[in-house]
PDB file of C-alpha atoms and ligand atoms in Angstrom:
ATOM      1  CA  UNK A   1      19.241  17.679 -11.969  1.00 85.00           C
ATOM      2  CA  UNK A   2      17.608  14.373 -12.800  1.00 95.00           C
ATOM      3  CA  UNK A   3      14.585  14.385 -15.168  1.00 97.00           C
ATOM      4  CA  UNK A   4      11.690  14.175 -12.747  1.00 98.00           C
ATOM      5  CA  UNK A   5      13.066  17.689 -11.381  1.00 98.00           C
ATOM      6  CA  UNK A   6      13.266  19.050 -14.568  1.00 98.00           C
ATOM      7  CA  UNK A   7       9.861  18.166 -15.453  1.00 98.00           C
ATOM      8  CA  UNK A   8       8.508  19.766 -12.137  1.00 98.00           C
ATOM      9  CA  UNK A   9      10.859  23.264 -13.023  1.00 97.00           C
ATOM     10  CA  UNK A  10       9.309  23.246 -16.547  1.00 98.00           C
ATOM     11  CA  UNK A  11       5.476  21.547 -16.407  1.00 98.00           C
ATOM     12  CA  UNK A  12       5.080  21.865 -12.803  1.00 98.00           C
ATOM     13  CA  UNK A  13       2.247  24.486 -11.461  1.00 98.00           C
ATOM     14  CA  UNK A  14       2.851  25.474  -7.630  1.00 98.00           C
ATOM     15  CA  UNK A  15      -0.913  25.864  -7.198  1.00 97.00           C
ATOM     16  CA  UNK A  16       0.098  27.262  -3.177  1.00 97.00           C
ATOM     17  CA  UNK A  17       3.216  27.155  -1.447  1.00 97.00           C
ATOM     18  CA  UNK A  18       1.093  23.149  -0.169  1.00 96.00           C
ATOM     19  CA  UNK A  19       0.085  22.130  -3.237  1.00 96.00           C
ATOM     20  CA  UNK A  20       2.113  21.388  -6.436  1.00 98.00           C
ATOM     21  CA  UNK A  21       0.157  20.412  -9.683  1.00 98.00           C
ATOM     22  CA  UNK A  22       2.067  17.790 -11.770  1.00 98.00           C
ATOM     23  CA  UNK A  23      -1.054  16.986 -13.891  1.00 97.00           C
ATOM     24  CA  UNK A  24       0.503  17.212 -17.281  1.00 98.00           C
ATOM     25  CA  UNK A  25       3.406  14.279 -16.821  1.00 98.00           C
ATOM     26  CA  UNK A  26       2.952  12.278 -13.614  1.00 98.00           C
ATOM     27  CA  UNK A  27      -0.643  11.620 -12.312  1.00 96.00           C
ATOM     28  CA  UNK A  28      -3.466  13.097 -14.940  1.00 97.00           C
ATOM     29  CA  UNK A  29      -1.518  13.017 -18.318  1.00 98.00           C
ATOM     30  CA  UNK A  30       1.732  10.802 -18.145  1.00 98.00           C
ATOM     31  CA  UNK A  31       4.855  10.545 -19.483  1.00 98.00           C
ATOM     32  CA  UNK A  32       5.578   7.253 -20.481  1.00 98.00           C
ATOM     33  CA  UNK A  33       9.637   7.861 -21.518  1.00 98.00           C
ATOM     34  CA  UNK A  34       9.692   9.805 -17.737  1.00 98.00           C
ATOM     35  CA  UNK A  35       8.257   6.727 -16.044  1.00 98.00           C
ATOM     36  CA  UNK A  36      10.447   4.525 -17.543  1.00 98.00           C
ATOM     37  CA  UNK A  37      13.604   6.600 -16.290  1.00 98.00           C
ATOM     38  CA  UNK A  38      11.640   6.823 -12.817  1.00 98.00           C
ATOM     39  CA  UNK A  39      11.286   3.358 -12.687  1.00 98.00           C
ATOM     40  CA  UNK A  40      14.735   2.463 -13.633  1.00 98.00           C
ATOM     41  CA  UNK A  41      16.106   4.715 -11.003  1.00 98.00           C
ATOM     42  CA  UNK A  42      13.846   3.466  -8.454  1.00 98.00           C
ATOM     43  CA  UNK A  43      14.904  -0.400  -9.439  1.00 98.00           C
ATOM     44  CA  UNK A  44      18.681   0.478  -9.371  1.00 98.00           C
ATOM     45  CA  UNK A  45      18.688   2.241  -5.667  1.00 98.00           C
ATOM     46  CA  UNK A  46      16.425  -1.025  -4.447  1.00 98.00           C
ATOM     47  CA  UNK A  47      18.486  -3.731  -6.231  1.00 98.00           C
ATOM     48  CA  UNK A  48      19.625  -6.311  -3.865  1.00 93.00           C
ATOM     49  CA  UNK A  49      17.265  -5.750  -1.285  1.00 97.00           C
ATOM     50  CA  UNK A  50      15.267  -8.522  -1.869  1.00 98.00           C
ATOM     51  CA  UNK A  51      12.355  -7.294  -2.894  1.00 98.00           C
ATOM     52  CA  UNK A  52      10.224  -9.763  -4.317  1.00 98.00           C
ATOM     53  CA  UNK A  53       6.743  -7.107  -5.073  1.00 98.00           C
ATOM     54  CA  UNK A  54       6.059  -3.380  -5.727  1.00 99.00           C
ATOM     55  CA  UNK A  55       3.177  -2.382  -4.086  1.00 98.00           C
ATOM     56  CA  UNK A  56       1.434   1.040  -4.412  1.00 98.00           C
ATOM     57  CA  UNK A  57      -2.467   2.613  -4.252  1.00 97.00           C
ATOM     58  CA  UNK A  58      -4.510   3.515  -6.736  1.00 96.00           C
ATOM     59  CA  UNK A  59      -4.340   5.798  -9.185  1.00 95.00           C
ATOM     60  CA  UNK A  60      -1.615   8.336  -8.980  1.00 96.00           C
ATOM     61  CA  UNK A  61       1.135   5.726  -7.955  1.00 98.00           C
ATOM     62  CA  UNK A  62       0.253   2.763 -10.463  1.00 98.00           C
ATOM     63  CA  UNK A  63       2.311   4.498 -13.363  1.00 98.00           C
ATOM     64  CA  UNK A  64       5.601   4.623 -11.369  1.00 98.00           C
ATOM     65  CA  UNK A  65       4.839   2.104  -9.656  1.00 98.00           C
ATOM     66  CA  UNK A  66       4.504  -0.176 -12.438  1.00 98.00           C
ATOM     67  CA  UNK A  67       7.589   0.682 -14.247  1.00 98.00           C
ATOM     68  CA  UNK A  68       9.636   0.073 -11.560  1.00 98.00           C
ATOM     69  CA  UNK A  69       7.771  -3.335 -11.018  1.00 99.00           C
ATOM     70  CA  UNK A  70       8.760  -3.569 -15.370  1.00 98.00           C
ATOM     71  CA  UNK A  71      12.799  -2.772 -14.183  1.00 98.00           C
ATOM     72  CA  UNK A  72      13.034  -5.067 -11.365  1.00 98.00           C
ATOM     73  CA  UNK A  73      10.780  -8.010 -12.986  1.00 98.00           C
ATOM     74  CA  UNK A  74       8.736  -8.396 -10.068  1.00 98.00           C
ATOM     75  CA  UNK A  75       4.834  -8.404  -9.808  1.00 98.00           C
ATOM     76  CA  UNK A  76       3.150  -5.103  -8.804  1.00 98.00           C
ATOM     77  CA  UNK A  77       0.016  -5.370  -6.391  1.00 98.00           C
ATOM     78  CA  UNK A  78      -1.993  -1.559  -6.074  1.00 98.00           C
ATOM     79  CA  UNK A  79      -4.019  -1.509  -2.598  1.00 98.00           C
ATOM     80  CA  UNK A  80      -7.850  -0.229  -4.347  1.00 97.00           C
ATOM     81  CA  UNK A  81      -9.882   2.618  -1.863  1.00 94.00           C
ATOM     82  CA  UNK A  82     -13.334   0.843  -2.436  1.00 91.00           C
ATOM     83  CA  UNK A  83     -13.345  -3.277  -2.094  1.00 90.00           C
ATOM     84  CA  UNK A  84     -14.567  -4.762  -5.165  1.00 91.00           C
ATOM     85  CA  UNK A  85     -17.476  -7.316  -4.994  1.00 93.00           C
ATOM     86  CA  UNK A  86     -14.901  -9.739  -6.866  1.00 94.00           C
ATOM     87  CA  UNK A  87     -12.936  -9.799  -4.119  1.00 94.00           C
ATOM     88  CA  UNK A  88     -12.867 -12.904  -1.994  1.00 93.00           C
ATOM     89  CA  UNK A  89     -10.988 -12.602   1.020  1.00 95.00           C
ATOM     90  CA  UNK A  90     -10.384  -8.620   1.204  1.00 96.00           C
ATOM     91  CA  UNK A  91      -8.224  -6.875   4.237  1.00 97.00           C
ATOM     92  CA  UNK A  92      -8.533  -3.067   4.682  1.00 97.00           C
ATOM     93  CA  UNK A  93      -7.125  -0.517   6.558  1.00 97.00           C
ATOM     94  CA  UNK A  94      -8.840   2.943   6.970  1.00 96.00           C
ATOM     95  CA  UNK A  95      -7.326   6.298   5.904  1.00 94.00           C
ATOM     96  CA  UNK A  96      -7.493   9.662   5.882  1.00 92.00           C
ATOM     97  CA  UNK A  97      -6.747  12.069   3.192  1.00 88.00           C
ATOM     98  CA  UNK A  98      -5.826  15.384   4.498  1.00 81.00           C
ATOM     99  CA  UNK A  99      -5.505  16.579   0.930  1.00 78.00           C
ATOM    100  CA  UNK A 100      -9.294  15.568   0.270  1.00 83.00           C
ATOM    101  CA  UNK A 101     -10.127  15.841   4.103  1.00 90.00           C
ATOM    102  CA  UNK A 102     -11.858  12.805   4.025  1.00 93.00           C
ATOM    103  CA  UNK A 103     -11.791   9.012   5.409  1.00 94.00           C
ATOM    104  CA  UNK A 104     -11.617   6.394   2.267  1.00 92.00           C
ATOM    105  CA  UNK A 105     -11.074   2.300   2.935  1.00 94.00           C
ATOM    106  CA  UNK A 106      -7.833   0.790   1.577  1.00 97.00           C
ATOM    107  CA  UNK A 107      -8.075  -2.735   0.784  1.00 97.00           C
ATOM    108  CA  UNK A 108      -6.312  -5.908  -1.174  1.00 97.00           C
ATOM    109  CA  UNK A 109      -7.146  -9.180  -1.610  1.00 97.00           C
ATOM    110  CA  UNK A 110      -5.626 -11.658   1.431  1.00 95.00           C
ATOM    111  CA  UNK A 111      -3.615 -13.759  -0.995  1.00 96.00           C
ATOM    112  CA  UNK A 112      -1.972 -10.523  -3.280  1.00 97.00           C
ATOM    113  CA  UNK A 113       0.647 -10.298  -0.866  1.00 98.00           C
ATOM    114  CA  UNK A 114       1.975 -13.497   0.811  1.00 97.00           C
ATOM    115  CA  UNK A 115       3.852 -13.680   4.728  1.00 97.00           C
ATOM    116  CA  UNK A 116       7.432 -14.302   2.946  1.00 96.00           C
ATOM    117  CA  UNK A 117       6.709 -10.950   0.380  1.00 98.00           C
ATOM    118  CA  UNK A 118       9.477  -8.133   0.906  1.00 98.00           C
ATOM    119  CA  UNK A 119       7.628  -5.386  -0.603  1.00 98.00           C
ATOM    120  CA  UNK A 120       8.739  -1.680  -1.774  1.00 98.00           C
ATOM    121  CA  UNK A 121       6.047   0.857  -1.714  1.00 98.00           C
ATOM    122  CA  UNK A 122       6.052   3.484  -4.505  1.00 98.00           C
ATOM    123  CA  UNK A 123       3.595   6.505  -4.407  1.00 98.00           C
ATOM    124  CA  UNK A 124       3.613   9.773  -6.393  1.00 98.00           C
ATOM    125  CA  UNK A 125       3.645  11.725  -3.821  1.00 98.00           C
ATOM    126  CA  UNK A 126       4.711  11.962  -0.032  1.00 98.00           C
ATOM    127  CA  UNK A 127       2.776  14.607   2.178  1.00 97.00           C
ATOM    128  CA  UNK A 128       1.450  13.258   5.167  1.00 95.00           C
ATOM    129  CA  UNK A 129       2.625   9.919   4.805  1.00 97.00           C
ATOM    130  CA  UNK A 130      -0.659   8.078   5.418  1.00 96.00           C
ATOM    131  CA  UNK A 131      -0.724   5.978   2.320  1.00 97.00           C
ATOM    132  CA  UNK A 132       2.905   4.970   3.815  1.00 98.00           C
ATOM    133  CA  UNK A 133       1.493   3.813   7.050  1.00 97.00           C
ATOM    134  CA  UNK A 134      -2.322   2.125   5.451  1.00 97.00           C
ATOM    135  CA  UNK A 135       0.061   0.180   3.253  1.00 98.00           C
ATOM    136  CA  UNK A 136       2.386  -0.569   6.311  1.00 98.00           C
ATOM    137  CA  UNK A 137      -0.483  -1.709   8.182  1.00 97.00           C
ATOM    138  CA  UNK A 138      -2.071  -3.762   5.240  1.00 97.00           C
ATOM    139  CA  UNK A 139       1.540  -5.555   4.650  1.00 97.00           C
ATOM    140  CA  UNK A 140       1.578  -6.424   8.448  1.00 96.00           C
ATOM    141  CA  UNK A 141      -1.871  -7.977   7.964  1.00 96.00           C
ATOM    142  CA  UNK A 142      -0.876  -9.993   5.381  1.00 96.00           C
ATOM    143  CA  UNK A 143       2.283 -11.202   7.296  1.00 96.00           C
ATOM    144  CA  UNK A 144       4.575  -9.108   5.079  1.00 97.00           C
ATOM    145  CA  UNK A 145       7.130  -6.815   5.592  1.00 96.00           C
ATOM    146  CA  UNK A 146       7.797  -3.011   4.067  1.00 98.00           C
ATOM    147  CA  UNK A 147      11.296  -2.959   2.856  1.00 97.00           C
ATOM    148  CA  UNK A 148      11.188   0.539   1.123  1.00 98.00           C
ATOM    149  CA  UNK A 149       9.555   3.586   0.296  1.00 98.00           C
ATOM    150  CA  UNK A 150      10.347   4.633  -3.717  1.00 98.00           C
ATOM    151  CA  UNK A 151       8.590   8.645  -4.062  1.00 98.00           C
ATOM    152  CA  UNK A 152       8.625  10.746  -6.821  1.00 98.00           C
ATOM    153  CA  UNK A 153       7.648  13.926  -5.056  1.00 98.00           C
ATOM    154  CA  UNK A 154       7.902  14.518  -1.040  1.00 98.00           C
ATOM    155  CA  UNK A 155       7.084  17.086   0.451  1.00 98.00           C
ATOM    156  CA  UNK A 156       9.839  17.294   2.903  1.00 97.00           C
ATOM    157  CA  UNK A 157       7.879  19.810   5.615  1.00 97.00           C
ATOM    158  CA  UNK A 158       5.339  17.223   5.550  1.00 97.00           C
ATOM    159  CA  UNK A 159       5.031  14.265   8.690  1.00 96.00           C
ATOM    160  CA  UNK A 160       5.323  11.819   5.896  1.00 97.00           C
ATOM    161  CA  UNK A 161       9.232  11.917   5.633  1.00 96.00           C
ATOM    162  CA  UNK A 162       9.373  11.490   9.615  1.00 97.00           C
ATOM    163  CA  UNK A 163       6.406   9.052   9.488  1.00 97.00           C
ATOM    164  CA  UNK A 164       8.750   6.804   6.747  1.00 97.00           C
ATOM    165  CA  UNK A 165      12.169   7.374   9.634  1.00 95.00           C
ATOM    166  CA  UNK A 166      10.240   6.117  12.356  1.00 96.00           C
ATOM    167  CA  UNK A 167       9.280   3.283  10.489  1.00 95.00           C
ATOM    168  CA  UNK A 168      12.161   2.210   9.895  1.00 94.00           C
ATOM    169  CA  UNK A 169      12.124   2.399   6.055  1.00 94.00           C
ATOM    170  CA  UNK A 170      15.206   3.251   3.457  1.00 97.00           C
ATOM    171  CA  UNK A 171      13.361   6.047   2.275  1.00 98.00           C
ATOM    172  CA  UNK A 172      14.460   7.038  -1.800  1.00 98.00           C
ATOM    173  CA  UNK A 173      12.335  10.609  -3.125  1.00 97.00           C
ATOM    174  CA  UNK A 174      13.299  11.371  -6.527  1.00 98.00           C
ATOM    175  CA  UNK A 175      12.002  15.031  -5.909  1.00 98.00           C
ATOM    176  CA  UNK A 176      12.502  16.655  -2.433  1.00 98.00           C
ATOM    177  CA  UNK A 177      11.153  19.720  -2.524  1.00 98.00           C
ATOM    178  CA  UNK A 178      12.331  21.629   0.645  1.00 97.00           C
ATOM    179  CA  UNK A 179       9.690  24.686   0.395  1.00 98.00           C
ATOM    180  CA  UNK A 180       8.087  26.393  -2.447  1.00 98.00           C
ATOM    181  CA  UNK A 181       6.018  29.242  -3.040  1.00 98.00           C
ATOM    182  CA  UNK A 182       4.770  31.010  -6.286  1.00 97.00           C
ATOM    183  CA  UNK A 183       6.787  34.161  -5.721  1.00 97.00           C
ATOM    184  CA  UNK A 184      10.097  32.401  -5.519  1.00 95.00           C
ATOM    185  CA  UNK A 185       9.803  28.941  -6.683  1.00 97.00           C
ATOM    186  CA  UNK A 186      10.771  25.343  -5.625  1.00 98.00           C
ATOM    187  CA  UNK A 187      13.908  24.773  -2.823  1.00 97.00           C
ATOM    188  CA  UNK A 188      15.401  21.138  -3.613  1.00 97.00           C
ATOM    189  CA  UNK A 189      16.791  19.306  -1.120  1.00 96.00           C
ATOM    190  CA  UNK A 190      19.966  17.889  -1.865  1.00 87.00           C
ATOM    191  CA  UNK A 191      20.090  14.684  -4.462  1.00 76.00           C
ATOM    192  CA  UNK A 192      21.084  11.697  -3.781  1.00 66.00           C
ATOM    193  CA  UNK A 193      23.220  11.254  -6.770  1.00 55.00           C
ATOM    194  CA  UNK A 194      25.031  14.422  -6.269  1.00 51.00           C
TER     195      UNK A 194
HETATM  196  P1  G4P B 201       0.035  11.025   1.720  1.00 69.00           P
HETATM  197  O1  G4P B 201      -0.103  10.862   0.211  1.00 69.00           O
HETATM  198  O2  G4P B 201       1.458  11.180   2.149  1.00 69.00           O
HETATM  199  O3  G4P B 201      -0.690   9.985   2.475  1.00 69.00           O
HETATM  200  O4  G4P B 201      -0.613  12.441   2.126  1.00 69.00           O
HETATM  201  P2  G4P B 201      -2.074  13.034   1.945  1.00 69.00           P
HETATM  202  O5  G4P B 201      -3.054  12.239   2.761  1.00 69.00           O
HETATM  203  O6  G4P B 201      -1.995  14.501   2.219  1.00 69.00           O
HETATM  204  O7  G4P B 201      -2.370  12.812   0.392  1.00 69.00           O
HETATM  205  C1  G4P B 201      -3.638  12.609  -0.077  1.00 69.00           C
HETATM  206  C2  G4P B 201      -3.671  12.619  -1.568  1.00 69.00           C
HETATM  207  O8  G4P B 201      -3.238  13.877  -2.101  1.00 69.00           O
HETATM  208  C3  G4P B 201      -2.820  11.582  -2.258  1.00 69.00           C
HETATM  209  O9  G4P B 201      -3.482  11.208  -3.446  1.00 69.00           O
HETATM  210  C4  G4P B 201      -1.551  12.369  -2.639  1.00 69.00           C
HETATM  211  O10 G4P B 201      -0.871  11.793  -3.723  1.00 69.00           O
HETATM  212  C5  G4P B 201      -2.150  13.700  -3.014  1.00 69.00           C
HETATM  213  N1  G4P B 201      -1.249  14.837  -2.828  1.00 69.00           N
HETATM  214  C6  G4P B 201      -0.606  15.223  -1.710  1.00 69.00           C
HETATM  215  N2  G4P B 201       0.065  16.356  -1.928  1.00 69.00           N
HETATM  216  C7  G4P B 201      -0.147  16.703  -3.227  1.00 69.00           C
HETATM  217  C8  G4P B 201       0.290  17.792  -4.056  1.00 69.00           C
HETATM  218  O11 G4P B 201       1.051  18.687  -3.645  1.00 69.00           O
HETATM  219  N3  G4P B 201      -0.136  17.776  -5.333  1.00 69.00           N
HETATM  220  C9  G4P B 201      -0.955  16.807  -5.840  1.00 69.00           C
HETATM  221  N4  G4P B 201      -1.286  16.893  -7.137  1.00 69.00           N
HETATM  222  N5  G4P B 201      -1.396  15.781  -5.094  1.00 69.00           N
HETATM  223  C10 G4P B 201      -0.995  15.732  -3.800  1.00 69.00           C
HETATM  224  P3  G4P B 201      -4.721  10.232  -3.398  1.00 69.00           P
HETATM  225  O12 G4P B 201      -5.797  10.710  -2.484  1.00 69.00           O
HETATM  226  O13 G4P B 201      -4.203   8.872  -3.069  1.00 69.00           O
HETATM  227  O14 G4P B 201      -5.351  10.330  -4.814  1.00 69.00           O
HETATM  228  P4  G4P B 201      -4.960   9.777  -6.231  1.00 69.00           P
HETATM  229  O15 G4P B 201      -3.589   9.149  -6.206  1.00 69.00           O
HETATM  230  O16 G4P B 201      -6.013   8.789  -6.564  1.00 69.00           O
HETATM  231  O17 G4P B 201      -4.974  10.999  -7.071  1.00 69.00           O
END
């Protein structure tokens, strides 16, 4: 079991058989030594690709996100839901968060991500797979193209892992969790390493 699944098994909260807490290690409180190894992992499976950025959105996948950016020496760009007055030449994309049942903007600046980038995408989680497809459709704006999607969690009942199939992507989760419920805990799906 790699250490991301052990951290869900022994800090995880399933909050309803939808929703899985992960507050204490991954996107409230973090574990630094649990990134690293994240990142690492995520670096190794996407060696080779040519990748030449990570790209993620703000906040909950900037901590993976940026340790894998740390393991493959590459630049990490995080798409921001509000467009900063700073920014000069933003694109945006508009979302919707089923979680938070609302619409939010997604935006970059023009020049973050050039036509000849090859970019990964790493999130925290994968549900619906809308941040997927925003930061598909923000990468295609900017001329780029989406190599790969690097999760830590999916949740694998979710449209998100069919959303990342159709789209082509080499899709690596970390954590699938097949079902879970509070009576009887967290089903994994298989992992890759085993
Ligand atoms: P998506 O992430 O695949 O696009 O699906 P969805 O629209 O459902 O997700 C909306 C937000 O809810 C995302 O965070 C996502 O990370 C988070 N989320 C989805 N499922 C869970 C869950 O089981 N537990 C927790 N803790 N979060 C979940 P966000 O809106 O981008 O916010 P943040 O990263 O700034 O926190």
């Amino acid at each position: 079991m790699n250490k991301l699944r052990q951290a869900i098994e022994e800090q995880g909260v399933i909050v309803s058989d939808q929703i899985l807490k992960v507050d204490t290690f991954l996107n409230h409180t973090v574990d630094p030594l649990l990134m690293e190894q994240i990142g690492k992992d995520f670096a190794e499976h996407f060696k080779n690709r040519g990748i030449t950025k990570v790209i993620t959105i703000e906040s909950g996948g900037i901590a993976p996100a940026l340790m894998c950016a740390h393991a493959m020496r590459l630049p990490l760009v995080f798409a921001k839901k509000a467009v900063p007055s700073t920014m000069n030449d933003p694109i945006s994309t508009t979302l919707h968060s089923f979680t938070k049942n609302r619409d939010y903007t997604l935006c970059m600046e023009r020049s973050a991500v050039h036509p000849d980038d090859v970019l990964l995408f790493v999130d925290d989680f994968l549900a619906n797979g809308e941040a997927l497809k925003g930061i598909c459709r923000l990468a295609g704006q900017a001329g780029a193209r989406v190599e790969g999607a690097a999760i830590c969690i999916e949740k694998a009942w979710q449209p998100g892992h069919q959303a990342a199939e159709e789209l082509g992507m080499d899709l690596f989760v970390l954590a699938s969790i097949v079902s879970m419920s509070r009576e009887n805990g967290i089903v994994w799906a298989k992992e890759e390493a085993e």
